[in-house]
Amino acid sequence: MLAKRIIPCLDIKNGQTVKGIEFESLKTVGDPVELGKYYSDNGADELVFLDITATHEKRKTLVELVHRIAKEINIPFTVGGGISTIEDAEAILSAGADKISVNSAAINKPELISEIAQKFGRQFIVLAIDAKLENNEWIVYKNGGRIKTELELFSWAKQVERLGCGEILFTSMNHDGTKNGFALEPLKWLAENLNIPVIASGGAGSIKDFENVFSYSNVEAALAASVFHYREIEIRKLKRQLSLHDISVRD
Amino acid sequence: MKVAIIKYNAGNITSVAFALQRLGINPEITDDPELIKSSDKVIFPGVGEASTTMNYLRLKKLNQLIPELKQPVLGICLGMQLMCNYSMEGKTPCIGIFDELIEKFPAKEKVPHVGWNTISNLKGDLFKNIPDNSYVYFVHSYFANESQYSIANSNYIKPFTAAMQKENFYATQFHPERSGKIGVLILKNFIEL
C-alpha cells in the first residue's frame, strides 16, 4: 500500500540552514547535509531544500550543496528556490536532486513547466503554490508570498497539472506559521480534483494536525519545518500515531 | 570489484553512483562497450522518456550490447522498462530481454505513482534478508504486469511487477538508490551476486 509521506523542509541561505535548529546531536547545527542525514535516518520519507537566497550569484553554491546532499542521502529530495530556467533545472538534476520545486518562475512563464516536464519527465517537477484566502477566494502569491497575482488557486492548480507538473505543493499563507493545523478545505478540493499527488504545507503544530489532514483529505504527503526542527514532533512518534489511526506510513 | 554504470542521458546516474560509493565501490560511469563487457557487474539506470532514451541507446549500439552481457546486470526504473519488449510510452520497441509489455497506469487515477510502497512475494538472492512488505521508493507512470519473471510485486491501482529476473538480468521498477536502508541492502545483494 502506498504510504503517506512525511517531509521535513529545510530553508537554506548561503549554504546553511536558517531556521533555528535544536538538535544537540548534530556537530554542525547549520549544515543542511548533516541535518538532512539526521532526518533521513530518523523516519523522514523525503526532504525538501528551499534556497531562500536564490540569487543568481549564489546558484553555484546551491549546485555544490545539492551534490553534497546527494552524496550522503539515500531518500528522495527536492530542491527549490529561484529555479527559473531549463539550465537551472538541469544543473540541479545532474548534481543529484530527484525533483525540483518551481513557484514564481512558472507564474511568470507557465510554458516553463511543459518544457521541464518534456525534457526531464513530469515526475521531476513539483509545482509549489502559495495562496491566501481573501473574500472567499484563494489568491495565488508569488516571490515568497510578497507579490499578489491575478491567479486563483484551483484554476491555477488545474492549469499546472495540464502543463505537466508531477506534484503540487500547496502552502496556505493563512495557516503557515500559525501551528493551528493545515488548510483542510482547499487541500481536500485539490486532492479530489487533481490527478497528481498533493503535498500539504503550512500550519502543522501537532501530531493531531497530521492525523486530521490525512483523514480529512486525500493528500499524499504533509510537509513541515519548525515542528520538526525544534523537535516538537518526532517523525517516528508521529508515524506511530498515524498508523494507530489506520493511516498507512512507512515504518 | 569492477562495477560499470551505463552512461546515457538518465537522470539518476549521479544518485546510483553515490549509492555505490556509500557501499565502498567506485563505479565506472561509461558507454565504452569494452569497459562495460569487462566489468563484474553492470547497472543500467533510468529516469526519462522511453522513445528518446531508446533512440540514444541505438545510436550508441547499447541496445545490442546489453542483451549480450553475461555478468549480473541490474536495470532500474526506466532501465527495467527498456529491458522489456515494448513500451506504450512513445510506442517504443525496446531491448526485449524480458518478453513483456510496458503499459501506462489508467489516466483516471493519480499518475505518476510517487512514493513509498510495499513489495511482496520476494524471490531470489536480490532480496536476500529483505522482509516481505518492505517499503521502497517508486516514481513511474508506466508499469509491467506480474509475470513469470516477477521476483517482487507491488500494488498501485492494480498489481504490478516491482522487480524481475531472467538468468543474469535483474531489474527493479523502484529506485534502490533512493529506498533508504532497504535499498542499500538490495544494492549490496546485487553487488554480492
Coordinates of C-alpha atoms in Angstrom, one line a residue:
Chain A
M1 CA 0.0 0.0 0.0
L2 CA 1.3 3.4 -0.9
A3 CA 2.4 5.2 2.3
K4 CA 1.6 8.8 3.2
R5 CA 4.8 10.8 3.1
I6 CA 6.2 13.0 5.9
I7 CA 8.5 15.6 4.6
P8 CA 10.7 18.0 6.6
C9 CA 11.5 21.2 4.8
L10 CA 14.9 22.9 5.3
D11 CA 15.4 26.5 4.4
I12 CA 18.9 27.2 3.1
K13 CA 20.7 30.5 3.0
N14 CA 24.2 30.8 1.7
G15 CA 24.6 27.0 2.0
Q16 CA 23.4 26.9 5.7
T17 CA 20.0 26.0 7.2
V18 CA 18.5 29.1 8.6
K19 CA 15.6 28.3 10.9
G20 CA 16.8 27.7 14.4
I21 CA 17.6 24.1 14.8
E22 CA 17.6 22.3 18.2
F23 CA 19.5 19.1 17.6
E24 CA 22.2 18.7 20.1
S25 CA 23.4 15.6 18.5
L26 CA 24.5 17.3 15.3
K27 CA 28.0 18.5 15.1
T28 CA 27.4 21.4 12.8
V29 CA 24.0 22.7 13.5
G30 CA 23.6 24.8 10.4
D31 CA 24.8 22.1 7.9
P32 CA 22.0 21.1 5.7
V33 CA 23.7 17.8 4.7
E34 CA 24.1 16.7 8.3
L35 CA 20.6 17.7 9.2
G36 CA 19.2 16.0 6.1
K37 CA 21.0 12.9 7.0
Y38 CA 19.7 13.1 10.5
Y39 CA 16.1 13.3 9.2
S40 CA 16.6 10.5 6.7
D41 CA 18.0 8.2 9.4
N42 CA 15.0 9.1 11.6
G43 CA 12.0 8.3 9.6
A44 CA 11.6 11.2 7.0
D45 CA 10.3 9.9 3.7
E46 CA 11.6 12.7 1.6
L47 CA 13.3 16.1 2.1
V48 CA 12.7 19.5 0.6
F49 CA 15.6 22.0 0.5
L50 CA 14.5 25.6 -0.3
D51 CA 17.2 28.0 -1.2
I52 CA 15.9 31.3 0.1
T53 CA 18.9 33.2 -1.1
A54 CA 18.2 32.2 -4.6
T55 CA 20.1 35.0 -6.3
H56 CA 21.9 34.3 -9.4
E57 CA 25.4 34.6 -7.9
K58 CA 24.6 32.1 -5.3
R59 CA 23.4 29.4 -7.8
K60 CA 26.8 27.8 -7.9
T61 CA 26.8 27.3 -4.1
L62 CA 23.4 25.7 -4.4
V63 CA 24.6 23.2 -7.0
E64 CA 27.6 22.3 -4.9
L65 CA 25.3 21.8 -1.9
V66 CA 22.9 19.6 -3.9
H67 CA 25.9 17.5 -4.9
R68 CA 26.9 17.1 -1.2
I69 CA 23.4 16.2 -0.2
A70 CA 23.1 13.6 -3.0
K71 CA 26.3 12.0 -1.8
E72 CA 25.1 11.4 1.7
I73 CA 21.3 10.9 1.5
N74 CA 19.5 7.8 0.4
I75 CA 16.0 9.1 0.3
P76 CA 14.5 11.3 -2.4
F77 CA 14.9 15.0 -2.1
T78 CA 13.5 18.1 -3.8
V79 CA 15.4 21.4 -4.3
G80 CA 13.6 24.7 -4.8
G81 CA 14.1 28.4 -4.7
G82 CA 14.6 30.7 -7.7
I83 CA 14.7 28.0 -10.3
S84 CA 13.7 29.8 -13.5
T85 CA 15.3 28.2 -16.5
I86 CA 15.9 24.8 -18.1
E87 CA 19.6 25.3 -17.3
D88 CA 18.9 25.8 -13.6
A89 CA 16.8 22.6 -13.6
E90 CA 19.5 20.6 -15.5
A91 CA 22.3 21.7 -13.2
I92 CA 20.3 20.7 -10.1
L93 CA 19.3 17.4 -11.7
S94 CA 22.8 16.4 -12.7
A95 CA 24.1 17.4 -9.2
G96 CA 21.8 14.5 -8.0
A97 CA 18.5 16.0 -6.9
D98 CA 15.4 13.9 -7.6
K99 CA 12.9 16.7 -8.1
I100 CA 12.9 20.5 -8.4
S101 CA 10.2 22.8 -7.0
V102 CA 9.2 25.7 -9.1
N103 CA 6.9 28.6 -8.0
S104 CA 7.2 32.2 -9.2
A105 CA 9.0 31.3 -12.4
A106 CA 6.0 29.2 -13.5
I107 CA 3.7 32.0 -12.8
N108 CA 5.8 34.4 -14.9
K109 CA 6.2 31.8 -17.7
P110 CA 3.8 28.8 -17.5
E111 CA 5.3 27.1 -20.5
L112 CA 8.4 26.5 -18.4
I113 CA 6.5 23.7 -16.7
S114 CA 5.9 21.8 -20.0
E115 CA 9.5 22.5 -21.1
I116 CA 10.9 20.9 -18.0
A117 CA 8.4 18.1 -18.0
Q118 CA 9.2 17.2 -21.6
K119 CA 12.9 17.3 -21.1
F120 CA 13.2 15.5 -17.7
G121 CA 9.8 13.8 -17.1
R122 CA 6.9 15.1 -15.2
Q123 CA 8.0 13.3 -12.0
F124 CA 10.9 15.8 -11.8
I125 CA 8.8 18.9 -11.4
V126 CA 6.9 19.8 -8.2
L127 CA 4.8 23.0 -8.6
A128 CA 4.7 25.0 -5.4
I129 CA 1.8 27.3 -4.9
D130 CA 1.4 29.9 -2.1
A131 CA -2.1 31.2 -1.7
K132 CA -4.1 33.3 0.7
L133 CA -7.9 33.3 1.4
E134 CA -9.3 36.7 0.6
N135 CA -13.0 37.4 0.3
N136 CA -13.7 33.7 0.0
E137 CA -11.3 33.3 -2.8
W138 CA -7.9 31.6 -2.7
I139 CA -5.5 34.1 -4.4
V140 CA -2.1 32.9 -5.5
Y141 CA 1.0 34.9 -4.4
K142 CA 4.5 34.8 -5.8
N143 CA 8.0 35.8 -4.9
G144 CA 7.9 34.1 -1.5
G145 CA 4.4 35.5 -0.7
R146 CA 5.3 39.1 -1.3
I147 CA 3.5 39.8 -4.6
K148 CA -0.2 39.2 -5.2
T149 CA -1.1 37.7 -8.6
E150 CA -4.3 37.6 -10.6
L151 CA -4.4 33.8 -10.3
E152 CA -7.0 31.8 -8.3
L153 CA -5.7 28.7 -6.6
F154 CA -7.9 26.0 -8.1
S155 CA -7.8 27.1 -11.7
W156 CA -4.0 27.6 -11.4
A157 CA -3.7 24.1 -10.0
K158 CA -5.7 22.6 -12.8
Q159 CA -3.6 24.6 -15.3
V160 CA -0.3 23.5 -14.0
E161 CA -1.5 19.9 -13.9
R162 CA -2.4 20.2 -17.6
L163 CA 1.0 21.8 -18.3
G164 CA 2.7 18.7 -16.9
C165 CA 3.9 19.1 -13.3
G166 CA 4.2 15.8 -11.4
E167 CA 3.1 17.0 -7.9
I168 CA 1.6 20.1 -6.3
L169 CA 3.0 21.5 -3.0
F170 CA 0.3 23.8 -1.6
T171 CA 1.0 26.3 1.2
S172 CA -1.8 28.2 2.8
M173 CA -0.4 31.6 3.7
N174 CA -3.3 32.0 6.2
H175 CA -2.1 28.8 8.0
D176 CA 1.6 29.0 7.6
G177 CA 3.4 29.6 10.9
T178 CA 0.2 29.5 13.0
K179 CA 0.6 25.9 14.2
N180 CA -3.2 25.6 14.1
G181 CA -3.4 22.9 11.5
F182 CA -3.4 22.6 7.8
A183 CA -5.8 24.3 5.4
L184 CA -8.2 21.3 5.2
E185 CA -10.8 22.6 2.8
P186 CA -8.6 23.7 -0.2
L187 CA -6.4 20.6 0.4
K188 CA -9.4 18.3 0.1
W189 CA -10.5 20.1 -3.1
L190 CA -7.1 19.8 -4.6
A191 CA -6.6 16.1 -3.7
E192 CA -10.0 15.2 -5.1
N193 CA -9.9 17.2 -8.3
L194 CA -6.3 16.7 -9.4
N195 CA -4.9 13.5 -10.9
I196 CA -1.4 14.2 -9.5
P197 CA -0.2 13.9 -5.9
V198 CA -0.7 16.8 -3.5
I199 CA 1.6 17.8 -0.7
A200 CA 0.1 19.7 2.2
S201 CA 2.1 22.5 3.7
G202 CA 1.6 25.3 6.2
G203 CA 0.1 25.2 9.7
A204 CA 1.4 21.9 11.3
G205 CA 1.6 22.3 15.1
S206 CA 0.8 18.9 16.5
I207 CA 0.5 15.3 15.7
K208 CA -3.3 15.7 15.6
D209 CA -2.9 18.2 12.7
F210 CA -1.2 15.5 10.6
E211 CA -3.9 13.0 11.5
N212 CA -6.5 15.5 10.5
V213 CA -5.1 16.3 7.1
F214 CA -4.7 12.7 6.2
S215 CA -8.1 11.6 7.4
Y216 CA -10.0 14.6 6.0
S217 CA -8.3 15.0 2.7
N218 CA -6.7 12.5 0.3
V219 CA -3.3 14.4 0.2
E220 CA -0.3 12.1 -0.4
A221 CA 2.1 13.9 1.8
A222 CA 2.5 16.6 4.5
L223 CA 5.4 18.9 4.9
A224 CA 6.5 20.9 7.9
A225 CA 9.6 22.7 9.1
S226 CA 9.8 24.2 12.6
V227 CA 7.8 21.5 14.4
F228 CA 10.5 19.0 13.3
H229 CA 13.5 21.3 13.7
Y230 CA 12.5 22.3 17.2
R231 CA 11.7 18.6 18.0
E232 CA 8.2 19.5 19.0
I233 CA 7.2 16.5 16.9
E234 CA 9.5 13.5 16.3
I235 CA 8.9 11.8 13.0
R236 CA 9.0 8.3 14.3
K237 CA 6.5 9.1 17.0
L238 CA 4.3 10.9 14.5
K239 CA 4.3 7.9 12.3
R240 CA 3.4 5.5 15.1
Q241 CA 0.4 7.7 15.9
L242 CA -0.7 7.9 12.3
S243 CA -0.5 4.1 11.9
L244 CA -2.7 3.7 15.1
H245 CA -5.3 5.8 13.2
D246 CA -5.1 3.4 10.2
I247 CA -3.1 5.9 8.1
S248 CA -0.5 3.9 6.2
V249 CA 3.0 5.1 6.7
R250 CA 6.5 3.7 6.1
D251 CA 7.9 2.4 9.4
Chain B
M1 CA 35.0 -5.5 -7.9
K2 CA 34.5 -3.5 -11.1
V3 CA 31.1 -2.1 -11.5
A4 CA 30.0 -0.2 -14.6
I5 CA 27.1 2.2 -14.7
I6 CA 25.9 2.5 -18.3
K7 CA 26.3 6.2 -19.2
Y8 CA 23.5 7.8 -21.1
N9 CA 21.0 10.6 -20.6
A10 CA 19.4 9.0 -17.5
G11 CA 18.6 11.4 -14.7
N12 CA 19.6 9.2 -11.8
I13 CA 23.1 8.3 -12.7
T14 CA 24.6 10.5 -10.1
S15 CA 22.4 9.1 -7.3
V16 CA 23.2 5.5 -8.3
A17 CA 26.9 6.3 -8.4
F18 CA 26.8 7.9 -4.9
A19 CA 24.8 4.9 -3.6
L20 CA 27.5 2.5 -4.7
Q21 CA 30.2 4.8 -3.3
R22 CA 28.5 4.6 0.1
L23 CA 28.9 0.8 -0.2
G24 CA 32.6 1.3 -0.8
I25 CA 32.6 0.8 -4.5
N26 CA 33.9 3.2 -7.1
P27 CA 31.8 2.6 -10.2
E28 CA 32.8 3.5 -13.7
I29 CA 30.2 5.6 -15.5
T30 CA 30.8 4.6 -19.1
D31 CA 29.4 3.9 -22.5
D32 CA 32.5 2.1 -23.7
P33 CA 31.5 -1.4 -24.8
E34 CA 34.8 -3.0 -23.8
L35 CA 34.7 -1.5 -20.4
I36 CA 31.1 -2.5 -19.8
K37 CA 31.8 -6.1 -21.0
S38 CA 34.8 -6.5 -18.8
S39 CA 33.1 -5.3 -15.6
D40 CA 32.0 -7.7 -12.9
K41 CA 28.6 -6.0 -12.5
V42 CA 26.6 -3.7 -14.8
I43 CA 24.0 -1.2 -13.7
F44 CA 21.5 0.2 -16.3
P45 CA 19.8 3.1 -14.5
G46 CA 17.0 5.2 -15.9
V47 CA 14.9 8.2 -15.4
G48 CA 13.4 9.8 -18.5
E49 CA 11.2 9.1 -21.5
A50 CA 11.3 5.7 -23.3
S51 CA 11.5 6.6 -27.0
T52 CA 14.1 9.4 -26.7
T53 CA 16.2 7.1 -24.5
M54 CA 15.9 4.1 -26.9
N55 CA 17.0 6.3 -29.8
Y56 CA 20.1 7.3 -27.8
L57 CA 20.8 3.7 -26.9
R58 CA 20.5 2.6 -30.6
L59 CA 22.8 5.4 -31.6
K60 CA 25.4 4.1 -29.2
K61 CA 24.6 0.5 -30.1
L62 CA 24.0 -0.2 -26.4
N63 CA 20.7 -1.9 -27.3
Q64 CA 22.8 -4.7 -28.9
L65 CA 25.4 -4.8 -26.2
I66 CA 23.1 -5.0 -23.1
P67 CA 21.4 -8.4 -24.0
E68 CA 24.7 -10.0 -24.8
L69 CA 26.2 -9.3 -21.3
K70 CA 27.0 -12.4 -19.3
Q71 CA 27.6 -10.8 -15.9
P72 CA 24.8 -9.7 -13.5
V73 CA 23.0 -6.7 -14.9
L74 CA 20.6 -4.5 -12.9
G75 CA 18.1 -2.3 -14.7
I76 CA 16.5 0.4 -12.6
C77 CA 13.1 2.1 -13.3
L78 CA 13.1 3.2 -17.0
G79 CA 16.2 0.8 -17.3
M80 CA 13.8 -2.1 -16.3
Q81 CA 11.2 -0.9 -18.8
L82 CA 13.6 -0.7 -21.6
M83 CA 14.8 -4.3 -20.9
C84 CA 11.2 -5.4 -21.9
N85 CA 9.8 -5.9 -25.4
Y86 CA 7.8 -2.8 -26.0
S87 CA 6.8 0.3 -24.1
M88 CA 3.5 2.2 -24.7
E89 CA 5.4 5.3 -23.8
G90 CA 6.1 6.9 -27.2
K91 CA 5.1 3.4 -28.7
T92 CA 8.6 2.3 -28.4
P93 CA 10.2 -1.1 -29.3
C94 CA 12.7 -1.8 -26.6
I95 CA 15.6 -4.1 -26.0
G96 CA 13.5 -7.2 -25.4
I97 CA 15.3 -9.2 -22.7
F98 CA 12.0 -9.7 -20.9
D99 CA 9.1 -10.7 -23.1
E100 CA 6.8 -8.1 -21.5
L101 CA 4.8 -5.1 -22.5
I102 CA 5.1 -1.8 -20.6
E103 CA 1.7 -0.2 -20.1
K104 CA 0.5 3.1 -18.7
F105 CA -1.4 3.4 -15.4
P106 CA -5.1 4.4 -16.2
A107 CA -5.3 8.2 -16.5
K108 CA -8.3 8.4 -14.2
E109 CA -6.1 7.7 -11.3
K110 CA -3.2 9.7 -9.8
V111 CA -0.2 9.2 -12.0
P112 CA 2.7 9.2 -11.6
H113 CA 2.8 6.6 -8.8
V114 CA 5.1 8.5 -6.5
G115 CA 6.3 7.5 -3.1
W116 CA 7.0 4.6 -0.8
N117 CA 5.1 1.4 -1.4
T118 CA 5.5 -2.2 -0.2
I119 CA 6.9 -5.1 -2.1
S120 CA 5.9 -8.7 -1.6
N121 CA 6.4 -12.3 -3.0
L122 CA 10.1 -11.6 -2.9
K123 CA 12.2 -14.2 -4.6
G124 CA 15.9 -15.0 -5.1
D125 CA 19.2 -13.6 -4.0
L126 CA 18.5 -9.9 -4.9
F127 CA 16.0 -9.9 -2.0
K128 CA 18.1 -11.9 0.5
N129 CA 17.4 -10.7 4.0
I130 CA 14.7 -8.3 2.8
P131 CA 11.4 -8.8 4.7
D132 CA 8.2 -9.1 2.8
N133 CA 6.2 -5.9 2.7
S134 CA 9.3 -3.7 3.0
Y135 CA 8.8 -0.1 1.7
V136 CA 10.8 1.0 -1.4
Y137 CA 10.6 4.2 -3.4
F138 CA 8.7 4.4 -6.7
V139 CA 8.3 7.2 -9.3
H140 CA 6.8 6.0 -12.5
S141 CA 3.7 6.3 -14.8
Y142 CA 4.3 3.1 -16.7
F143 CA 4.5 -0.5 -15.4
A144 CA 4.8 -4.2 -16.3
N145 CA 2.2 -6.7 -15.3
E146 CA 3.1 -9.6 -13.0
S147 CA 4.6 -12.4 -15.0
Q148 CA 6.9 -15.4 -15.0
Y149 CA 9.8 -13.1 -14.5
S150 CA 8.5 -11.3 -11.4
I151 CA 10.7 -11.6 -8.3
A152 CA 8.8 -8.9 -6.4
N153 CA 5.3 -7.5 -6.7
S154 CA 3.6 -4.3 -5.7
N155 CA 0.2 -2.8 -6.0
Y156 CA -0.9 0.7 -7.1
I157 CA -4.3 0.9 -8.8
K158 CA -3.6 -2.7 -9.7
P159 CA -1.0 -5.4 -9.0
F160 CA 2.3 -4.9 -11.0
T161 CA 5.8 -6.2 -11.2
A162 CA 8.2 -4.4 -8.8
A163 CA 11.2 -6.5 -9.8
M164 CA 12.0 -9.1 -12.4
Q165 CA 14.8 -11.6 -13.3
K166 CA 15.8 -13.7 -16.2
E167 CA 19.1 -15.5 -15.9
N168 CA 21.8 -12.8 -15.2
F169 CA 19.4 -10.0 -15.9
Y170 CA 17.8 -8.3 -12.8
A171 CA 15.6 -5.3 -12.9
T172 CA 13.6 -3.1 -10.4
Q173 CA 10.8 -0.7 -11.1
F174 CA 11.6 1.1 -7.9
H175 CA 14.7 3.1 -7.0
P176 CA 17.0 1.1 -4.7
E177 CA 19.4 4.1 -4.7
R178 CA 16.6 6.2 -3.0
S179 CA 15.0 3.5 -0.9
G180 CA 16.7 4.1 2.4
K181 CA 18.3 1.2 4.3
I182 CA 16.3 -1.4 2.4
G183 CA 17.6 0.0 -0.9
V184 CA 21.1 -0.2 0.4
L185 CA 20.6 -3.9 1.2
I186 CA 19.2 -4.6 -2.2
L187 CA 22.2 -2.9 -3.9
K188 CA 24.5 -4.8 -1.7
N189 CA 22.8 -8.1 -2.6
F190 CA 23.3 -7.3 -6.2
I191 CA 26.9 -6.5 -5.8
E192 CA 27.4 -9.8 -3.9
L193 CA 25.7 -11.9 -6.6

